[in-house]
Amino acid sequence: MSCSISGHYWTRVDFVDRGFFCASCKNHLVSGYECDFCTLKVDEVACARTIGQKITCKGVQKPDDEGRYQHHWIPGNIDSDQFCFICDELCGGGVSLRDYSCCLCWRVIHSACMKKNVSEYCDFGPYRFFTFPPDNVYTRRAGKRMVIEQVTLPGQEGFKPIVALINTVCGSCTGKIVYRSFLRHLHPKQVIDVQKDNLKSALQWIDDNPKVDVRLVVAGGDGTISNVLETLEEFQRKPPMAVLPLGTGNDLSRVLGWGSGTNGDLDILQYLNDVYAADLQKLDRWKIMIKSKNQFGRRTVIKNMKMSNYVSIGVDASVTLGMQQTRRSIPRAWSSRFLNKFLFFSFGTKDVFTRTCKGLSDKISLYLDDQLVELPDIEGIVFLNIQCWGAGVQPWKNAEEERPQRLDDGVFEVFAVTSSFHIAQLQVGLSSPVFIGQARKAVVVTKNGSVLPMQCDGEAWMQSRCEFHLSHHGESHMLRKLESPTQKTFF
């Protein structure tokens, strides 16, 4: 439910045992509505209309003639572990609507301290480095959604706006929780729901404003990251991208230092500071062309895609395909990290007995840099671009000293697995992969009409007889988290 006049965007929320109170009638809240942008809380629609006439949302706030913004105070409902920025004593708590928080800088203040000589103007606190002031963003309609058309840069030195692209169906409820958290701490138009918004329309303003030093955050799994990278191929400017892992594998996130997963309890300010301070990291992108002979004997390209993490043929892809088909028949599985792990375990265990990819080395010919490679008895082969595979396994670790691995050297690593049981051993550190080599290009030719499972960055399919070509495509710009945490401060 939205209110265009006051600017609030209301979402139905349960407040059981949270100790919150309605900003309008002051009653204790069990359920009601909360504004996604400024956190104002009410218990019914009538209260939302009443409070909307008294307190507008931060998105419609205007500066004065000198470009200054007043603090946008929201009454009460403050977590009891926050400190007043005037007297440095605890705020909130109690059994009533008390004290205030500013939804622009997120400072909190006692009601009594507001009567002291406090500046009425807000400097946006630490958020001034990566969020646009409300009136500096101009929007246009793109389909049913409003997107940024033009921006005005604030005068803040070192300003680098952060744009968050969130997959709201990832990670059970986590995607939606993270989405609402970013809406509160950034300008709402800097937050994009990849399930609802057209990415090309939502990001076009970045190409149109070359002076703005934008950084992107992608919250989702490896598939979400690949989709965003594919969209950025259409732009001249390709802003560097950080990762907020919400999926199951999250291998690229692990490599770049952003962790293996995120729950809803995210320290959003610390994370934004980390993104702001992160180092640039180039990442190779690889082109995959799958060719097949038509009825006249001519080879035609039947599949064309890009790879950032890894591509595989055989048992690894078979397990991924089984998971993928099950998740499509059970939509709830897409959003459950636990269920995804259970599916992976189930299909891996099943393949121990069925061995659907047995004798893979007799079904394919592998050429690395135009040289035919003799393969041992294997059931799966993986072409790896990053240091992690299979939800955290580092398969090249034992070969690192002899043949170093990099994200930006124009070289990929090739290893093989002998069974799904071998994959399980790799995941618990009880075995090593079959090292094949490193190369700048590869060709795989399938034999004897074989139909084999393949997967690229989490997307799996069954492939009939073909020629599989892997070559360098270009580079993407990523953000690597600094090893030492950046300091979080309001001053």
GROMACS .gro file of C-alpha atoms in nm:
model
  491
    1MET     CA    1   0.000   0.000   0.000
    2SER     CA    2   0.146   0.338  -0.099
    3CYS     CA    3   0.050   0.700  -0.041
    4SER     CA    4   0.166   0.930  -0.319
    5ILE     CA    5   0.100   1.255  -0.132
    6SER     CA    6   0.295   1.186   0.186
    7GLY     CA    7   0.548   0.962   0.008
    8HIS     CA    8   0.514   0.670   0.251
    9TYR     CA    9   0.518   0.317   0.117
   10TRP     CA   10   0.335   0.095   0.364
   11THR     CA   11   0.397  -0.278   0.409
   12ARG     CA   12   0.187  -0.507   0.629
   13VAL     CA   13   0.403  -0.631   0.920
   14ASP     CA   14   0.357  -0.840   1.236
   15PHE     CA   15   0.497  -0.664   1.544
   16VAL     CA   16   0.437  -0.939   1.803
   17ASP     CA   17   0.674  -0.907   2.104
   18ARG     CA   18   0.860  -0.617   1.945
   19GLY     CA   19   0.740  -0.348   2.187
   20PHE     CA   20   0.640  -0.102   1.912
   21PHE     CA   21   0.371   0.167   1.925
   22CYS     CA   22   0.153   0.335   1.664
   23ALA     CA   23   0.288   0.678   1.565
   24SER     CA   24  -0.067   0.811   1.534
   25CYS     CA   25  -0.289   0.665   1.811
   26LYS     CA   26   0.006   0.560   2.037
   27ASN     CA   27  -0.143   0.212   2.095
   28HIS     CA   28   0.080  -0.092   2.140
   29LEU     CA   29   0.129  -0.271   1.806
   30VAL     CA   30   0.062  -0.639   1.750
   31SER     CA   31   0.031  -0.604   1.372
   32GLY     CA   32  -0.003  -0.311   1.139
   33TYR     CA   33   0.186  -0.120   0.872
   34GLU     CA   34   0.543   0.006   0.845
   35CYS     CA   35   0.685   0.250   0.590
   36ASP     CA   36   0.962   0.078   0.395
   37PHE     CA   37   1.147   0.408   0.353
   38CYS     CA   38   1.137   0.584   0.691
   39THR     CA   39   1.020   0.304   0.932
   40LEU     CA   40   0.714   0.498   1.055
   41LYS     CA   41   0.473   0.247   1.213
   42VAL     CA   42   0.093   0.249   1.246
   43ASP     CA   43  -0.171  -0.007   1.341
   44GLU     CA   44  -0.439   0.051   1.076
   45VAL     CA   45  -0.514   0.229   0.749
   46ALA     CA   46  -0.691   0.519   0.921
   47CYS     CA   47  -0.382   0.588   1.132
   48ALA     CA   48  -0.165   0.573   0.820
   49ARG     CA   49  -0.377   0.844   0.659
   50THR     CA   50  -0.375   1.058   0.972
   51ILE     CA   51   0.000   1.041   1.033
   52GLY     CA   52   0.069   1.094   0.662
   53GLN     CA   53  -0.084   1.441   0.695
   54LYS     CA   54   0.153   1.525   0.981
   55ILE     CA   55   0.477   1.347   0.887
   56THR     CA   56   0.576   1.306   0.523
   57CYS     CA   57   0.829   1.047   0.409
   58LYS     CA   58   1.197   1.127   0.353
   59GLY     CA   59   1.164   1.080  -0.023
   60VAL     CA   60   0.952   1.395  -0.066
   61GLN     CA   61   1.157   1.616   0.166
   62LYS     CA   62   1.285   1.940   0.011
   63PRO     CA   63   1.595   2.143   0.103
   64ASP     CA   64   1.590   2.510   0.196
   65ASP     CA   65   1.715   2.786  -0.034
   66GLU     CA   66   2.074   2.709   0.066
   67GLY     CA   67   2.040   2.339  -0.016
   68ARG     CA   68   2.028   2.227   0.348
   69TYR     CA   69   1.800   1.953   0.480
   70GLN     CA   70   1.641   1.950   0.821
   71HIS     CA   71   1.656   1.636   1.033
   72HIS     CA   72   1.362   1.413   0.948
   73TRP     CA   73   1.257   1.297   1.294
   74ILE     CA   74   1.050   0.978   1.332
   75PRO     CA   75   0.890   0.936   1.677
   76GLY     CA   76   0.969   0.636   1.899
   77ASN     CA   77   1.018   0.264   1.830
   78ILE     CA   78   1.395   0.287   1.881
   79ASP     CA   79   1.601  -0.021   1.958
   80SER     CA   80   1.712  -0.008   2.322
   81ASP     CA   81   2.083  -0.044   2.238
   82GLN     CA   82   2.115   0.292   2.061
   83PHE     CA   83   2.270   0.604   2.213
   84CYS     CA   84   2.158   0.965   2.196
   85PHE     CA   85   2.402   1.161   1.980
   86ILE     CA   86   2.374   1.462   2.216
   87CYS     CA   87   2.420   1.315   2.566
   88ASP     CA   88   2.556   0.971   2.467
   89GLU     CA   89   2.304   0.793   2.693
   90LEU     CA   90   2.077   0.504   2.593
   91CYS     CA   91   1.760   0.594   2.401
   92GLY     CA   92   1.433   0.414   2.347
   93GLY     CA   93   1.295   0.140   2.565
   94GLY     CA   94   0.999   0.186   2.796
   95VAL     CA   95   0.633   0.121   2.731
   96SER     CA   96   0.544   0.425   2.524
   97LEU     CA   97   0.630   0.615   2.209
   98ARG     CA   98   0.942   0.802   2.320
   99ASP     CA   99   1.252   0.970   2.173
  100TYR     CA  100   1.326   1.020   1.802
  101SER     CA  101   1.539   0.889   1.516
  102CYS     CA  102   1.631   1.079   1.198
  103CYS     CA  103   1.558   0.869   0.889
  104LEU     CA  104   1.823   1.058   0.689
  105CYS     CA  105   2.129   1.010   0.912
  106TRP     CA  106   1.982   0.752   1.156
  107ARG     CA  107   2.102   0.937   1.463
  108VAL     CA  108   1.878   0.902   1.768
  109ILE     CA  109   1.799   1.165   2.027
  110HIS     CA  110   1.610   1.193   2.357
  111SER     CA  111   1.294   1.400   2.356
  112ALA     CA  112   1.450   1.615   2.630
  113CYS     CA  113   1.773   1.664   2.434
  114MET     CA  114   1.580   1.802   2.137
  115LYS     CA  115   1.505   2.108   2.349
  116LYS     CA  116   1.876   2.184   2.379
  117ASN     CA  117   2.077   2.382   2.129
  118VAL     CA  118   2.070   2.114   1.859
  119SER     CA  119   2.124   2.203   1.494
  120GLU     CA  120   1.806   2.150   1.297
  121TYR     CA  121   2.006   2.066   0.986
  122CYS     CA  122   2.110   1.714   0.893
  123ASP     CA  123   2.446   1.628   0.733
  124PHE     CA  124   2.329   1.270   0.653
  125GLY     CA  125   2.596   1.129   0.885
  126PRO     CA  126   2.809   0.853   0.726
  127TYR     CA  127   2.543   0.800   0.459
  128ARG     CA  128   2.643   1.129   0.294
  129PHE     CA  129   2.923   0.945   0.112
  130PHE     CA  130   2.701   0.696  -0.075
  131THR     CA  131   2.336   0.808  -0.080
  132PHE     CA  132   2.171   1.086  -0.279
  133PRO     CA  133   1.978   1.353  -0.086
  134PRO     CA  134   1.602   1.323  -0.153
  135ASP     CA  135   1.575   1.613  -0.398
  136ASN     CA  136   1.885   1.524  -0.602
  137VAL     CA  137   1.717   1.241  -0.790
  138TYR     CA  138   1.476   1.290  -1.080
  139THR     CA  139   1.266   0.996  -1.194
  140ARG     CA  140   1.071   0.879  -1.496
  141ARG     CA  141   0.822   0.601  -1.551
  142ALA     CA  142   0.949   0.278  -1.709
  143GLY     CA  143   0.650   0.047  -1.750
  144LYS     CA  144   0.485   0.020  -1.409
  145ARG     CA  145   0.796   0.128  -1.216
  146MET     CA  146   0.969   0.460  -1.153
  147VAL     CA  147   1.341   0.469  -1.231
  148ILE     CA  148   1.614   0.732  -1.208
  149GLU     CA  149   1.640   0.958  -1.512
  150GLN     CA  150   1.882   1.226  -1.391
  151VAL     CA  151   2.079   1.307  -1.078
  152THR     CA  152   2.245   1.613  -0.926
  153LEU     CA  153   2.571   1.551  -0.747
  154PRO     CA  154   2.585   1.676  -0.387
  155GLY     CA  155   2.883   1.884  -0.281
  156GLN     CA  156   3.024   1.609  -0.059
  157GLU     CA  157   3.389   1.533  -0.139
  158GLY     CA  158   3.450   1.164  -0.209
  159PHE     CA  159   3.085   1.098  -0.297
  160LYS     CA  160   3.039   0.750  -0.447
  161PRO     CA  161   2.672   0.647  -0.462
  162ILE     CA  162   2.594   0.280  -0.403
  163VAL     CA  163   2.317   0.118  -0.606
  164ALA     CA  164   2.178  -0.207  -0.464
  165LEU     CA  165   2.026  -0.476  -0.688
  166ILE     CA  166   1.839  -0.728  -0.473
  167ASN     CA  167   1.697  -1.068  -0.564
  168THR     CA  168   1.405  -1.065  -0.321
  169VAL     CA  169   1.323  -1.437  -0.365
  170CYS     CA  170   1.673  -1.552  -0.261
  171GLY     CA  171   1.760  -1.695   0.079
  172SER     CA  172   1.413  -1.773   0.216
  173CYS     CA  173   1.287  -1.444   0.367
  174THR     CA  174   1.635  -1.291   0.367
  175GLY     CA  175   1.606  -1.127   0.024
  176LYS     CA  176   1.299  -0.927   0.124
  177ILE     CA  177   1.450  -0.830   0.461
  178VAL     CA  178   1.770  -0.708   0.295
  179TYR     CA  179   1.569  -0.521   0.031
  180ARG     CA  180   1.375  -0.326   0.295
  181SER     CA  181   1.694  -0.255   0.489
  182PHE     CA  182   1.858  -0.096   0.185
  183LEU     CA  183   1.542   0.108   0.115
  184ARG     CA  184   1.575   0.265   0.459
  185HIS     CA  185   1.944   0.348   0.440
  186LEU     CA  186   1.979   0.462   0.078
  187HIS     CA  187   1.765   0.678  -0.146
  188PRO     CA  188   1.478   0.441  -0.241
  189LYS     CA  189   1.556   0.481  -0.611
  190GLN     CA  190   1.908   0.351  -0.546
  191VAL     CA  191   1.751   0.014  -0.455
  192ILE     CA  192   1.633  -0.218  -0.734
  193ASP     CA  193   1.430  -0.538  -0.707
  194VAL     CA  194   1.569  -0.757  -0.987
  195GLN     CA  195   1.248  -0.964  -0.981
  196LYS     CA  196   1.028  -0.666  -1.066
  197ASP     CA  197   1.244  -0.392  -1.219
  198ASN     CA  198   1.384  -0.388  -1.571
  199LEU     CA  199   1.760  -0.374  -1.507
  200LYS     CA  200   1.845  -0.199  -1.832
  201SER     CA  201   1.595   0.081  -1.766
  202ALA     CA  202   1.687   0.107  -1.398
  203LEU     CA  203   2.061   0.141  -1.469
  204GLN     CA  204   2.050   0.355  -1.784
  205TRP     CA  205   2.111   0.674  -1.584
  206ILE     CA  206   2.461   0.548  -1.496
  207ASP     CA  207   2.558   0.557  -1.864
  208ASP     CA  208   2.397   0.899  -1.900
  209ASN     CA  209   2.590   1.048  -1.606
  210PRO     CA  210   2.958   0.965  -1.662
  211LYS     CA  211   3.077   1.199  -1.383
  212VAL     CA  212   2.903   0.993  -1.113
  213ASP     CA  213   3.138   0.735  -0.956
  214VAL     CA  214   2.881   0.460  -0.895
  215ARG     CA  215   2.937   0.132  -0.712
  216LEU     CA  216   2.695  -0.159  -0.739
  217VAL     CA  217   2.586  -0.416  -0.483
  218VAL     CA  218   2.428  -0.739  -0.607
  219ALA     CA  219   2.241  -0.931  -0.338
  220GLY     CA  220   2.160  -1.282  -0.454
  221GLY     CA  221   2.324  -1.604  -0.566
  222ASP     CA  222   2.576  -1.676  -0.841
  223GLY     CA  223   2.296  -1.684  -1.099
  224THR     CA  224   2.181  -1.334  -1.003
  225ILE     CA  225   2.538  -1.205  -1.037
  226SER     CA  226   2.573  -1.361  -1.383
  227ASN     CA  227   2.247  -1.202  -1.498
  228VAL     CA  228   2.357  -0.858  -1.380
  229LEU     CA  229   2.699  -0.895  -1.548
  230GLU     CA  230   2.522  -0.995  -1.868
  231THR     CA  231   2.303  -0.682  -1.851
  232LEU     CA  232   2.606  -0.459  -1.793
  233GLU     CA  233   2.749  -0.587  -2.122
  234GLU     CA  234   2.495  -0.360  -2.293
  235PHE     CA  235   2.631  -0.043  -2.130
  236GLN     CA  236   2.938   0.163  -2.209
  237ARG     CA  237   3.007   0.216  -1.839
  238LYS     CA  238   3.045  -0.093  -1.625
  239PRO     CA  239   3.053   0.011  -1.257
  240PRO     CA  240   3.244  -0.211  -1.013
  241MET     CA  241   3.027  -0.459  -0.828
  242ALA     CA  242   3.026  -0.593  -0.473
  243VAL     CA  243   2.839  -0.904  -0.366
  244LEU     CA  244   2.595  -0.969  -0.082
  245PRO     CA  245   2.554  -1.350  -0.080
  246LEU     CA  246   2.197  -1.476  -0.045
  247GLY     CA  247   2.206  -1.797  -0.247
  248THR     CA  248   2.340  -2.146  -0.172
  249GLY     CA  249   2.679  -2.170  -0.346
  250ASN     CA  250   2.804  -1.810  -0.335
  251ASP     CA  251   3.147  -1.910  -0.467
  252LEU     CA  252   3.230  -1.573  -0.622
  253SER     CA  253   3.131  -1.399  -0.299
  254ARG     CA  254   3.372  -1.619  -0.102
  255VAL     CA  255   3.658  -1.543  -0.342
  256LEU     CA  256   3.602  -1.166  -0.320
  257GLY     CA  257   3.586  -1.168   0.060
  258TRP     CA  258   3.212  -1.102   0.106
  259GLY     CA  259   3.142  -1.431   0.283
  260SER     CA  260   2.951  -1.753   0.227
  261GLY     CA  261   2.602  -1.630   0.314
  262THR     CA  262   2.393  -1.359   0.477
  263ASN     CA  263   2.100  -1.379   0.713
  264GLY     CA  264   1.855  -1.095   0.776
  265ASP     CA  265   2.059  -0.958   1.066
  266LEU     CA  266   2.288  -0.744   0.849
  267ASP     CA  267   2.487  -0.449   0.985
  268ILE     CA  268   2.389  -0.235   0.689
  269LEU     CA  269   2.610   0.064   0.772
  270GLN     CA  270   2.919  -0.153   0.817
  271TYR     CA  271   2.846  -0.330   0.491
  272LEU     CA  272   2.800  -0.002   0.299
  273ASN     CA  273   3.126   0.128   0.445
  274ASP     CA  274   3.299  -0.191   0.331
  275VAL     CA  275   3.162  -0.149  -0.022
  276TYR     CA  276   3.267   0.217  -0.028
  277ALA     CA  277   3.624   0.128   0.075
  278ALA     CA  278   3.661  -0.194  -0.129
  279ASP     CA  279   3.942  -0.249  -0.379
  280LEU     CA  280   3.883  -0.292  -0.751
  281GLN     CA  281   3.930  -0.645  -0.884
  282LYS     CA  282   3.917  -0.744  -1.250
  283LEU     CA  283   3.741  -1.071  -1.330
  284ASP     CA  284   3.781  -1.266  -1.654
  285ARG     CA  285   3.464  -1.344  -1.846
  286TRP     CA  286   3.451  -1.638  -2.083
  287LYS     CA  287   3.245  -1.698  -2.396
  288ILE     CA  288   3.080  -2.035  -2.452
  289MET     CA  289   2.964  -2.137  -2.799
  290ILE     CA  290   2.796  -2.471  -2.853
  291LYS     CA  291   2.789  -2.580  -3.216
  292SER     CA  292   2.599  -2.863  -3.377
  293LYS     CA  293   2.582  -3.002  -3.731
  294ASN     CA  294   2.255  -2.944  -3.912
  295GLN     CA  295   2.099  -3.183  -4.163
  296PHE     CA  296   2.325  -3.046  -4.437
  297GLY     CA  297   2.643  -3.107  -4.237
  298ARG     CA  298   2.706  -2.739  -4.158
  299ARG     CA  299   2.799  -2.638  -3.803
  300THR     CA  300   2.565  -2.380  -3.649
  301VAL     CA  301   2.575  -2.211  -3.309
  302ILE     CA  302   2.284  -2.343  -3.104
  303LYS     CA  303   2.380  -2.192  -2.768
  304ASN     CA  304   2.580  -1.880  -2.683
  305MET     CA  305   2.647  -1.773  -2.324
  306LYS     CA  306   2.901  -1.619  -2.085
  307MET     CA  307   3.078  -1.774  -1.787
  308SER     CA  308   3.223  -1.599  -1.481
  309ASN     CA  309   3.269  -1.878  -1.225
  310TYR     CA  310   3.286  -2.222  -1.383
  311VAL     CA  311   3.131  -2.448  -1.642
  312SER     CA  312   3.115  -2.826  -1.613
  313ILE     CA  313   3.020  -3.138  -1.806
  314GLY     CA  314   2.914  -3.461  -1.640
  315VAL     CA  315   2.824  -3.560  -1.286
  316ASP     CA  316   2.852  -3.212  -1.132
  317ALA     CA  317   2.611  -3.077  -1.394
  318SER     CA  318   2.383  -3.379  -1.350
  319VAL     CA  319   2.337  -3.304  -0.979
  320THR     CA  320   2.276  -2.935  -1.057
  321LEU     CA  321   2.020  -3.027  -1.323
  322GLY     CA  322   1.830  -3.252  -1.084
  323MET     CA  323   1.817  -2.973  -0.827
  324GLN     CA  324   1.707  -2.724  -1.091
  325GLN     CA  325   1.420  -2.940  -1.217
  326THR     CA  326   1.300  -3.010  -0.863
  327ARG     CA  327   1.309  -2.643  -0.767
  328ARG     CA  328   1.098  -2.556  -1.070
  329SER     CA  329   0.836  -2.809  -0.962
  330ILE     CA  330   0.858  -2.684  -0.600
  331PRO     CA  331   0.886  -2.302  -0.626
  332ARG     CA  332   0.933  -2.273  -0.249
  333ALA     CA  333   1.268  -2.450  -0.288
  334TRP     CA  334   1.412  -2.149  -0.473
  335SER     CA  335   1.393  -1.943  -0.156
  336SER     CA  336   1.509  -2.199   0.102
  337ARG     CA  337   1.885  -2.229   0.154
  338PHE     CA  338   1.840  -2.540   0.371
  339LEU     CA  339   1.619  -2.712   0.113
  340ASN     CA  340   1.869  -2.632  -0.163
  341LYS     CA  341   2.147  -2.800   0.038
  342PHE     CA  342   1.920  -3.097   0.105
  343LEU     CA  343   1.844  -3.131  -0.267
  344PHE     CA  344   2.215  -3.121  -0.350
  345PHE     CA  345   2.282  -3.397  -0.096
  346SER     CA  346   1.988  -3.604  -0.223
  347PHE     CA  347   2.083  -3.594  -0.591
  348GLY     CA  348   2.450  -3.647  -0.510
  349THR     CA  349   2.364  -3.956  -0.306
  350LYS     CA  350   2.135  -4.086  -0.581
  351ASP     CA  351   2.411  -4.057  -0.841
  352VAL     CA  352   2.647  -4.266  -0.625
  353PHE     CA  353   2.426  -4.563  -0.718
  354THR     CA  354   2.303  -4.469  -1.068
  355ARG     CA  355   2.635  -4.326  -1.202
  356THR     CA  356   2.463  -4.160  -1.498
  357CYS     CA  357   2.791  -4.013  -1.628
  358LYS     CA  358   3.005  -4.325  -1.603
  359GLY     CA  359   3.266  -4.348  -1.879
  360LEU     CA  360   3.262  -3.977  -1.962
  361SER     CA  361   3.620  -3.994  -2.092
  362ASP     CA  362   3.499  -4.229  -2.369
  363LYS     CA  363   3.218  -3.992  -2.467
  364ILE     CA  364   3.419  -3.672  -2.519
  365SER     CA  365   3.743  -3.547  -2.673
  366LEU     CA  366   3.912  -3.254  -2.495
  367TYR     CA  367   4.140  -3.001  -2.665
  368LEU     CA  368   4.325  -2.741  -2.455
  369ASP     CA  369   4.496  -2.467  -2.658
  370ASP     CA  370   4.449  -2.686  -2.969
  371GLN     CA  371   4.623  -2.987  -2.807
  372LEU     CA  372   4.435  -3.314  -2.759
  373VAL     CA  373   4.436  -3.418  -2.392
  374GLU     CA  374   4.422  -3.784  -2.292
  375LEU     CA  375   4.167  -3.819  -2.014
  376PRO     CA  376   4.168  -4.077  -1.733
  377ASP     CA  377   3.851  -4.258  -1.625
  378ILE     CA  378   3.631  -3.970  -1.504
  379GLU     CA  379   3.264  -3.880  -1.464
  380GLY     CA  380   3.288  -3.501  -1.468
  381ILE     CA  381   3.511  -3.221  -1.596
  382VAL     CA  382   3.516  -2.861  -1.473
  383PHE     CA  383   3.656  -2.544  -1.632
  384LEU     CA  384   3.725  -2.309  -1.342
  385ASN     CA  385   3.771  -1.930  -1.351
  386ILE     CA  386   3.776  -1.855  -0.977
  387GLN     CA  387   3.934  -2.017  -0.671
  388CYS     CA  388   3.608  -2.167  -0.533
  389TRP     CA  389   3.372  -2.431  -0.668
  390GLY     CA  390   3.087  -2.637  -0.525
  391ALA     CA  391   2.998  -2.404  -0.233
  392GLY     CA  392   3.344  -2.334  -0.098
  393VAL     CA  393   3.573  -2.610  -0.226
  394GLN     CA  394   3.915  -2.481  -0.342
  395PRO     CA  395   4.008  -2.751  -0.596
  396TRP     CA  396   4.325  -2.581  -0.723
  397LYS     CA  397   4.473  -2.519  -0.378
  398ASN     CA  398   4.720  -2.809  -0.389
  399ALA     CA  399   4.843  -2.706  -0.736
  400GLU     CA  400   4.871  -2.335  -0.656
  401GLU     CA  401   5.248  -2.325  -0.600
  402GLU     CA  402   5.331  -2.498  -0.926
  403ARG     CA  403   5.059  -2.336  -1.139
  404PRO     CA  404   4.926  -2.015  -0.974
  405GLN     CA  405   4.562  -1.920  -1.022
  406ARG     CA  406   4.433  -1.566  -1.082
  407LEU     CA  407   4.098  -1.407  -1.160
  408ASP     CA  408   4.234  -1.179  -1.433
  409ASP     CA  409   4.510  -1.367  -1.618
  410GLY     CA  410   4.310  -1.481  -1.921
  411VAL     CA  411   4.366  -1.843  -1.815
  412PHE     CA  412   4.121  -2.099  -1.676
  413GLU     CA  413   4.194  -2.414  -1.477
  414VAL     CA  414   4.067  -2.760  -1.571
  415PHE     CA  415   4.012  -3.047  -1.329
  416ALA     CA  416   3.802  -3.362  -1.320
  417VAL     CA  417   3.605  -3.569  -1.070
  418THR     CA  418   3.561  -3.944  -1.077
  419SER     CA  419   3.213  -3.969  -0.920
  420SER     CA  420   2.957  -3.786  -0.708
  421PHE     CA  421   3.115  -3.958  -0.407
  422HIS     CA  422   3.445  -3.797  -0.511
  423ILE     CA  423   3.266  -3.458  -0.507
  424ALA     CA  424   3.148  -3.529  -0.151
  425GLN     CA  425   3.505  -3.613  -0.050
  426LEU     CA  426   3.629  -3.285  -0.199
  427GLN     CA  427   3.369  -3.090  -0.003
  428VAL     CA  428   3.492  -3.227   0.329
  429GLY     CA  429   3.862  -3.207   0.239
  430LEU     CA  430   3.927  -3.583   0.218
  431SER     CA  431   4.042  -3.592  -0.144
  432SER     CA  432   4.195  -3.390  -0.427
  433PRO     CA  433   4.060  -3.343  -0.780
  434VAL     CA  434   4.217  -3.488  -1.092
  435PHE     CA  435   4.427  -3.199  -1.223
  436ILE     CA  436   4.409  -3.166  -1.601
  437GLY     CA  437   4.582  -2.834  -1.670
  438GLN     CA  438   4.547  -2.464  -1.752
  439ALA     CA  439   4.456  -2.308  -2.086
  440ARG     CA  440   4.338  -1.999  -2.271
  441LYS     CA  441   4.083  -2.183  -2.482
  442ALA     CA  442   3.918  -2.523  -2.491
  443VAL     CA  443   3.712  -2.738  -2.724
  444VAL     CA  444   3.510  -3.041  -2.617
  445VAL     CA  445   3.370  -3.271  -2.886
  446THR     CA  446   3.104  -3.518  -2.778
  447LYS     CA  447   3.105  -3.862  -2.943
  448ASN     CA  448   2.864  -4.131  -3.056
  449GLY     CA  449   2.547  -3.927  -3.021
  450SER     CA  450   2.600  -3.883  -2.647
  451VAL     CA  451   2.354  -3.664  -2.456
  452LEU     CA  452   2.538  -3.514  -2.159
  453PRO     CA  453   2.447  -3.282  -1.869
  454MET     CA  454   2.620  -2.944  -1.875
  455GLN     CA  455   2.603  -2.643  -1.644
  456CYS     CA  456   2.732  -2.287  -1.651
  457ASP     CA  457   2.727  -2.073  -1.335
  458GLY     CA  458   2.439  -2.272  -1.190
  459GLU     CA  459   2.227  -2.306  -1.507
  460ALA     CA  460   2.212  -2.671  -1.617
  461TRP     CA  461   2.078  -2.844  -1.926
  462MET     CA  462   2.103  -3.169  -2.125
  463GLN     CA  463   2.311  -3.131  -2.439
  464SER     CA  464   2.299  -3.357  -2.744
  465ARG     CA  465   2.601  -3.422  -2.966
  466CYS     CA  466   2.794  -3.099  -3.019
  467GLU     CA  467   3.119  -2.907  -3.018
  468PHE     CA  468   3.170  -2.703  -2.703
  469HIS     CA  469   3.399  -2.397  -2.746
  470LEU     CA  470   3.535  -2.193  -2.452
  471SER     CA  471   3.735  -1.873  -2.516
  472HIS     CA  472   3.814  -1.542  -2.348
  473HIS     CA  473   3.543  -1.276  -2.377
  474GLY     CA  474   3.663  -0.980  -2.169
  475GLU     CA  475   3.677  -0.853  -1.813
  476SER     CA  476   3.427  -0.736  -1.553
  477HIS     CA  477   3.503  -0.499  -1.268
  478MET     CA  478   3.433  -0.638  -0.924
  479LEU     CA  479   3.494  -0.511  -0.570
  480ARG     CA  480   3.710  -0.706  -0.327
  481LYS     CA  481   3.645  -0.649   0.043
  482LEU     CA  482   3.941  -0.517   0.240
  483GLU     CA  483   4.079  -0.769   0.487
  484SER     CA  484   4.079  -0.519   0.777
  485PRO     CA  485   3.725  -0.391   0.851
  486THR     CA  486   3.652  -0.027   0.785
  487GLN     CA  487   3.553   0.185   1.082
  488LYS     CA  488   3.187   0.270   1.133
  489THR     CA  489   3.128   0.616   1.274
  490PHE     CA  490   2.880   0.898   1.264
  491PHE     CA  491   3.141   1.171   1.288
   0.00000   0.00000   0.00000
